[in-house]
Amino acid sequence: MSDIWSMIARRLLLGLLTLFVISLIIFGATELLPGDLAQNILGQSATPETVAAFRRELGLDLPAHTRYVNWLLGALQGDFGTSLANKRPIADLIATRLSNTLFLAVYAAALSVPLSLMLGILAALWRNSIFDRAANALALTSISFPEFFVAYILIFVLAQSGLFPSMARMDPTTTFSEALYRTFLPALTLTLVVTAHMMRMTRAAIINLLASPYIEMARLKGMSPARVILKHALPNALAPIVTVVALNLAYLITGVVVVEVVFVYPGLGQLMVDSVAKRDFPVVQAVALIFAAAYVLLNLTADVLSTLSNPRLIHRK
Amino acid sequence: MSVLFTIFWIAVAVVAAMALGWLFRWAAVAASRGEARRALKTAPLAASFGMLVILIYVVVALFAPLIAPYAEREVVGAQFLPWDATHPLGTDNLGRDMLSRLVYGARNTVGIAFATTALAFFAGSFLGLLAAAVGGWLDQVLSRLVDILMAIPALIFSLLLLTIFGTSIVTLVLVIATIDATRVFRLARSVAQNIVVMDYIEAARLRGEGLIRLIFREILPNALAPLVAEFGLRFCFVFLAISALSFLGVGIQPPTADWGSMVRENATLITFGDVTPLLPAGAIALLTVAVNFVVDWQLHRASGLKE
């Protein structure tokens, strides 16, 4: 038992270290810019006085390591500094948007995970049938589609007829069921994009196992194909499936950016894209740090869960 | 009702694609000889269709000025004109001919994506092979660096870098190439690591071959097959990444005709039931699907799987 805990503790430490280095990169990337950051943002026409004032405002007159420590300590307490574009505290800008983005991601995950597991198991069960081939071709196609194409097709088909709204507006008075209805199209877009990959990997993981001797044994003793897959193949395929699910949830984090822009959904992704265009780099850094942290956390969870689901990895010599 | 209609059109498209694939395979088999002919004969319909589509895109990209009825940036009429004889696909948000911009988009979007992939590929595979060949601290440093860069989601990282360096085509190409080079590095290194332990590498080392010669003459030829398949997949990723960034307005900048930004510029038409903005998005999707079909077939052939 202590093995498991020390393994989890080691992974957690590694994850923290990764996050620390990522924060260094996210912060340090601004230092890569040749010349002066303030001058660069204000443009060549800015007078030396404005540049000097802007430098003081950004804290650029302090040495880089001091600024980094201040930034990181602030970020850990939820204080990301102020936006360059509208001078508001970044924490205020982020607060509601973060929960909106999480809501959309969880919604999409709740739709896509059961759907793709079911489709993957069915495709493995009826492999090489028409269903399997159609599901595979569809999966390959939807993997190759850009998110905004899927989104606009859905708008064209489903929002045209007035079934669902094409814009996902959210405000504090929106009730839960109302929110589910308004964000159905963005969630469906994300679902379609991730389901394909998860389904293919689930199918591959199960089919991989079907050649094992114990599956042969189960078949020979007269078990039905569905029982063979559910009772013998699925538990052993859990590790790769858990990994794929977590990786795809991590993928949702980036997919969310494009989808939020299409559906004018007030989330973190849209904030980030707006800030990139304005070169409002403190906001971009803050959002990038949040996205990266979520990404690292999900990958870490995948790692730990897949180890836990495989006794051979826990009791390794 | 509209859903049924869509399903009908999807079915029509699938049948048409299969027929085109079959025709192309027939023509290609008739036109080729020897090894290529044997390979083409067994090509699945999806892969033949993919090859046909790629061929059409290449032709359109190369001869864009001859095919397009109007110039890339020329304003030829009112905004958002419907489809008619003079403007087969109407005009865009500034009154430029949609068809001409689609044609030029093939040159710009695909060209930039191809250049980026090539850059990512040369850098990534060279460093990957180098890391495997030299080993030791160089391998450790490069691998850990790549691990860290890969721990940041690609789209988020490219948005961060574009904020800092500004949005121009050169920075776009360099940023995406850097990010994708890390993925190529991973593959190249892991493939090469299985090769550097071979006896003939040992022999080459003992013969006193230099590092560059060892990488290009001994390791690279044996690592080429997986790397070529990876090139196709990488192209798809790069192409989708650039299109997504352009769609978000931080990639290829106007007035350059580019499919991602064309979708963004004309998106308002969708809400009026006009299908035009879907065309550039569809053009992106079609090419990625085509490349995927061909890569899938090549991987299948290379692995010798019969499943």
JSON list of N, CA, C and O in Angstrom, two decimals, chain B residues 136-161:
[
{"chain": "B", "resi": 136, "resn": "GLY", "atom": "N", "xyz": [24.07, 10.71, -24.25]},
{"chain": "B", "resi": 136, "resn": "GLY", "atom": "CA", "xyz": [24.68, 11.45, -23.15]},
{"chain": "B", "resi": 136, "resn": "GLY", "atom": "C", "xyz": [23.95, 12.73, -22.79]},
{"chain": "B", "resi": 136, "resn": "GLY", "atom": "O", "xyz": [22.73, 12.79, -22.87]},
{"chain": "B", "resi": 137, "resn": "TRP", "atom": "N", "xyz": [24.71, 13.74, -22.43]},
{"chain": "B", "resi": 137, "resn": "TRP", "atom": "CA", "xyz": [24.10, 14.96, -21.90]},
{"chain": "B", "resi": 137, "resn": "TRP", "atom": "C", "xyz": [23.30, 15.71, -22.95]},
{"chain": "B", "resi": 137, "resn": "TRP", "atom": "O", "xyz": [22.27, 16.30, -22.66]},
{"chain": "B", "resi": 138, "resn": "LEU", "atom": "N", "xyz": [23.75, 15.68, -24.23]},
{"chain": "B", "resi": 138, "resn": "LEU", "atom": "CA", "xyz": [23.03, 16.39, -25.28]},
{"chain": "B", "resi": 138, "resn": "LEU", "atom": "C", "xyz": [21.60, 15.81, -25.40]},
{"chain": "B", "resi": 138, "resn": "LEU", "atom": "O", "xyz": [20.61, 16.55, -25.46]},
{"chain": "B", "resi": 139, "resn": "ASP", "atom": "N", "xyz": [21.53, 14.48, -25.40]},
{"chain": "B", "resi": 139, "resn": "ASP", "atom": "CA", "xyz": [20.25, 13.79, -25.46]},
{"chain": "B", "resi": 139, "resn": "ASP", "atom": "C", "xyz": [19.38, 14.19, -24.27]},
{"chain": "B", "resi": 139, "resn": "ASP", "atom": "O", "xyz": [18.21, 14.53, -24.42]},
{"chain": "B", "resi": 140, "resn": "GLN", "atom": "N", "xyz": [19.99, 14.18, -23.08]},
{"chain": "B", "resi": 140, "resn": "GLN", "atom": "CA", "xyz": [19.25, 14.53, -21.87]},
{"chain": "B", "resi": 140, "resn": "GLN", "atom": "C", "xyz": [18.70, 15.95, -21.94]},
{"chain": "B", "resi": 140, "resn": "GLN", "atom": "O", "xyz": [17.52, 16.18, -21.68]},
{"chain": "B", "resi": 141, "resn": "VAL", "atom": "N", "xyz": [19.56, 16.89, -22.32]},
{"chain": "B", "resi": 141, "resn": "VAL", "atom": "CA", "xyz": [19.14, 18.29, -22.36]},
{"chain": "B", "resi": 141, "resn": "VAL", "atom": "C", "xyz": [18.01, 18.48, -23.37]},
{"chain": "B", "resi": 141, "resn": "VAL", "atom": "O", "xyz": [16.95, 19.04, -23.06]},
{"chain": "B", "resi": 142, "resn": "LEU", "atom": "N", "xyz": [18.20, 17.97, -24.59]},
{"chain": "B", "resi": 142, "resn": "LEU", "atom": "CA", "xyz": [17.19, 18.15, -25.64]},
{"chain": "B", "resi": 142, "resn": "LEU", "atom": "C", "xyz": [15.88, 17.47, -25.25]},
{"chain": "B", "resi": 142, "resn": "LEU", "atom": "O", "xyz": [14.80, 18.03, -25.42]},
{"chain": "B", "resi": 143, "resn": "SER", "atom": "N", "xyz": [15.99, 16.25, -24.73]},
{"chain": "B", "resi": 143, "resn": "SER", "atom": "CA", "xyz": [14.76, 15.51, -24.39]},
{"chain": "B", "resi": 143, "resn": "SER", "atom": "C", "xyz": [13.98, 16.19, -23.29]},
{"chain": "B", "resi": 143, "resn": "SER", "atom": "O", "xyz": [12.75, 16.27, -23.36]},
{"chain": "B", "resi": 144, "resn": "ARG", "atom": "N", "xyz": [14.68, 16.66, -22.26]},
{"chain": "B", "resi": 144, "resn": "ARG", "atom": "CA", "xyz": [13.96, 17.32, -21.17]},
{"chain": "B", "resi": 144, "resn": "ARG", "atom": "C", "xyz": [13.32, 18.62, -21.66]},
{"chain": "B", "resi": 144, "resn": "ARG", "atom": "O", "xyz": [12.20, 18.94, -21.31]},
{"chain": "B", "resi": 145, "resn": "LEU", "atom": "N", "xyz": [14.03, 19.33, -22.53]},
{"chain": "B", "resi": 145, "resn": "LEU", "atom": "CA", "xyz": [13.50, 20.58, -23.08]},
{"chain": "B", "resi": 145, "resn": "LEU", "atom": "C", "xyz": [12.21, 20.29, -23.85]},
{"chain": "B", "resi": 145, "resn": "LEU", "atom": "O", "xyz": [11.19, 20.98, -23.68]},
{"chain": "B", "resi": 146, "resn": "VAL", "atom": "N", "xyz": [12.26, 19.24, -24.68]},
{"chain": "B", "resi": 146, "resn": "VAL", "atom": "CA", "xyz": [11.08, 18.88, -25.46]},
{"chain": "B", "resi": 146, "resn": "VAL", "atom": "C", "xyz": [9.94, 18.44, -24.55]},
{"chain": "B", "resi": 146, "resn": "VAL", "atom": "O", "xyz": [8.79, 18.81, -24.77]},
{"chain": "B", "resi": 147, "resn": "ASP", "atom": "N", "xyz": [10.26, 17.67, -23.50]},
{"chain": "B", "resi": 147, "resn": "ASP", "atom": "CA", "xyz": [9.23, 17.25, -22.54]},
{"chain": "B", "resi": 147, "resn": "ASP", "atom": "C", "xyz": [8.49, 18.46, -21.99]},
{"chain": "B", "resi": 147, "resn": "ASP", "atom": "O", "xyz": [7.26, 18.48, -21.91]},
{"chain": "B", "resi": 148, "resn": "ILE", "atom": "N", "xyz": [9.27, 19.47, -21.60]},
{"chain": "B", "resi": 148, "resn": "ILE", "atom": "CA", "xyz": [8.66, 20.66, -21.00]},
{"chain": "B", "resi": 148, "resn": "ILE", "atom": "C", "xyz": [7.80, 21.40, -22.02]},
{"chain": "B", "resi": 148, "resn": "ILE", "atom": "O", "xyz": [6.67, 21.78, -21.74]},
{"chain": "B", "resi": 149, "resn": "LEU", "atom": "N", "xyz": [8.36, 21.57, -23.24]},
{"chain": "B", "resi": 149, "resn": "LEU", "atom": "CA", "xyz": [7.59, 22.30, -24.25]},
{"chain": "B", "resi": 149, "resn": "LEU", "atom": "C", "xyz": [6.31, 21.55, -24.60]},
{"chain": "B", "resi": 149, "resn": "LEU", "atom": "O", "xyz": [5.28, 22.15, -24.88]},
{"chain": "B", "resi": 150, "resn": "MET", "atom": "N", "xyz": [6.36, 20.21, -24.56]},
{"chain": "B", "resi": 150, "resn": "MET", "atom": "CA", "xyz": [5.17, 19.44, -24.90]},
{"chain": "B", "resi": 150, "resn": "MET", "atom": "C", "xyz": [4.15, 19.43, -23.77]},
{"chain": "B", "resi": 150, "resn": "MET", "atom": "O", "xyz": [3.00, 19.04, -23.97]},
{"chain": "B", "resi": 151, "resn": "ALA", "atom": "N", "xyz": [4.56, 19.85, -22.58]},
{"chain": "B", "resi": 151, "resn": "ALA", "atom": "CA", "xyz": [3.62, 19.86, -21.45]},
{"chain": "B", "resi": 151, "resn": "ALA", "atom": "C", "xyz": [2.68, 21.06, -21.52]},
{"chain": "B", "resi": 151, "resn": "ALA", "atom": "O", "xyz": [1.72, 21.14, -20.77]},
{"chain": "B", "resi": 152, "resn": "ILE", "atom": "N", "xyz": [2.97, 22.00, -22.43]},
{"chain": "B", "resi": 152, "resn": "ILE", "atom": "CA", "xyz": [2.07, 23.14, -22.60]},
{"chain": "B", "resi": 152, "resn": "ILE", "atom": "C", "xyz": [1.20, 22.87, -23.82]},
{"chain": "B", "resi": 152, "resn": "ILE", "atom": "O", "xyz": [1.72, 22.51, -24.86]},
{"chain": "B", "resi": 153, "resn": "PRO", "atom": "N", "xyz": [-0.13, 23.01, -23.70]},
{"chain": "B", "resi": 153, "resn": "PRO", "atom": "CA", "xyz": [-0.99, 22.75, -24.86]},
{"chain": "B", "resi": 153, "resn": "PRO", "atom": "C", "xyz": [-0.56, 23.60, -26.06]},
{"chain": "B", "resi": 153, "resn": "PRO", "atom": "O", "xyz": [-0.26, 24.79, -25.90]},
{"chain": "B", "resi": 154, "resn": "ALA", "atom": "N", "xyz": [-0.52, 22.98, -27.25]},
{"chain": "B", "resi": 154, "resn": "ALA", "atom": "CA", "xyz": [0.08, 23.63, -28.43]},
{"chain": "B", "resi": 154, "resn": "ALA", "atom": "C", "xyz": [-0.60, 24.95, -28.78]},
{"chain": "B", "resi": 154, "resn": "ALA", "atom": "O", "xyz": [0.06, 25.96, -28.99]},
{"chain": "B", "resi": 155, "resn": "LEU", "atom": "N", "xyz": [-1.94, 24.92, -28.81]},
{"chain": "B", "resi": 155, "resn": "LEU", "atom": "CA", "xyz": [-2.66, 26.13, -29.23]},
{"chain": "B", "resi": 155, "resn": "LEU", "atom": "C", "xyz": [-2.41, 27.28, -28.24]},
{"chain": "B", "resi": 155, "resn": "LEU", "atom": "O", "xyz": [-2.20, 28.43, -28.64]},
{"chain": "B", "resi": 156, "resn": "ILE", "atom": "N", "xyz": [-2.42, 26.94, -26.95]},
{"chain": "B", "resi": 156, "resn": "ILE", "atom": "CA", "xyz": [-2.22, 27.95, -25.92]},
{"chain": "B", "resi": 156, "resn": "ILE", "atom": "C", "xyz": [-0.81, 28.53, -26.03]},
{"chain": "B", "resi": 156, "resn": "ILE", "atom": "O", "xyz": [-0.61, 29.75, -25.96]},
{"chain": "B", "resi": 157, "resn": "PHE", "atom": "N", "xyz": [0.17, 27.66, -26.24]},
{"chain": "B", "resi": 157, "resn": "PHE", "atom": "CA", "xyz": [1.55, 28.09, -26.35]},
{"chain": "B", "resi": 157, "resn": "PHE", "atom": "C", "xyz": [1.73, 28.99, -27.58]},
{"chain": "B", "resi": 157, "resn": "PHE", "atom": "O", "xyz": [2.39, 30.03, -27.50]},
{"chain": "B", "resi": 158, "resn": "SER", "atom": "N", "xyz": [1.09, 28.61, -28.70]},
{"chain": "B", "resi": 158, "resn": "SER", "atom": "CA", "xyz": [1.27, 29.44, -29.88]},
{"chain": "B", "resi": 158, "resn": "SER", "atom": "C", "xyz": [0.58, 30.79, -29.70]},
{"chain": "B", "resi": 158, "resn": "SER", "atom": "O", "xyz": [1.09, 31.81, -30.14]},
{"chain": "B", "resi": 159, "resn": "LEU", "atom": "N", "xyz": [-0.57, 30.81, -29.00]},
{"chain": "B", "resi": 159, "resn": "LEU", "atom": "CA", "xyz": [-1.21, 32.10, -28.72]},
{"chain": "B", "resi": 159, "resn": "LEU", "atom": "C", "xyz": [-0.31, 32.98, -27.88]},
{"chain": "B", "resi": 159, "resn": "LEU", "atom": "O", "xyz": [-0.18, 34.18, -28.12]},
{"chain": "B", "resi": 160, "resn": "LEU", "atom": "N", "xyz": [0.34, 32.37, -26.88]},
{"chain": "B", "resi": 160, "resn": "LEU", "atom": "CA", "xyz": [1.24, 33.13, -26.01]},
{"chain": "B", "resi": 160, "resn": "LEU", "atom": "C", "xyz": [2.40, 33.72, -26.83]},
{"chain": "B", "resi": 160, "resn": "LEU", "atom": "O", "xyz": [2.72, 34.90, -26.72]},
{"chain": "B", "resi": 161, "resn": "LEU", "atom": "N", "xyz": [3.02, 32.88, -27.65]},
{"chain": "B", "resi": 161, "resn": "LEU", "atom": "CA", "xyz": [4.17, 33.34, -28.43]},
{"chain": "B", "resi": 161, "resn": "LEU", "atom": "C", "xyz": [3.77, 34.41, -29.44]},
{"chain": "B", "resi": 161, "resn": "LEU", "atom": "O", "xyz": [4.51, 35.35, -29.67]}
]
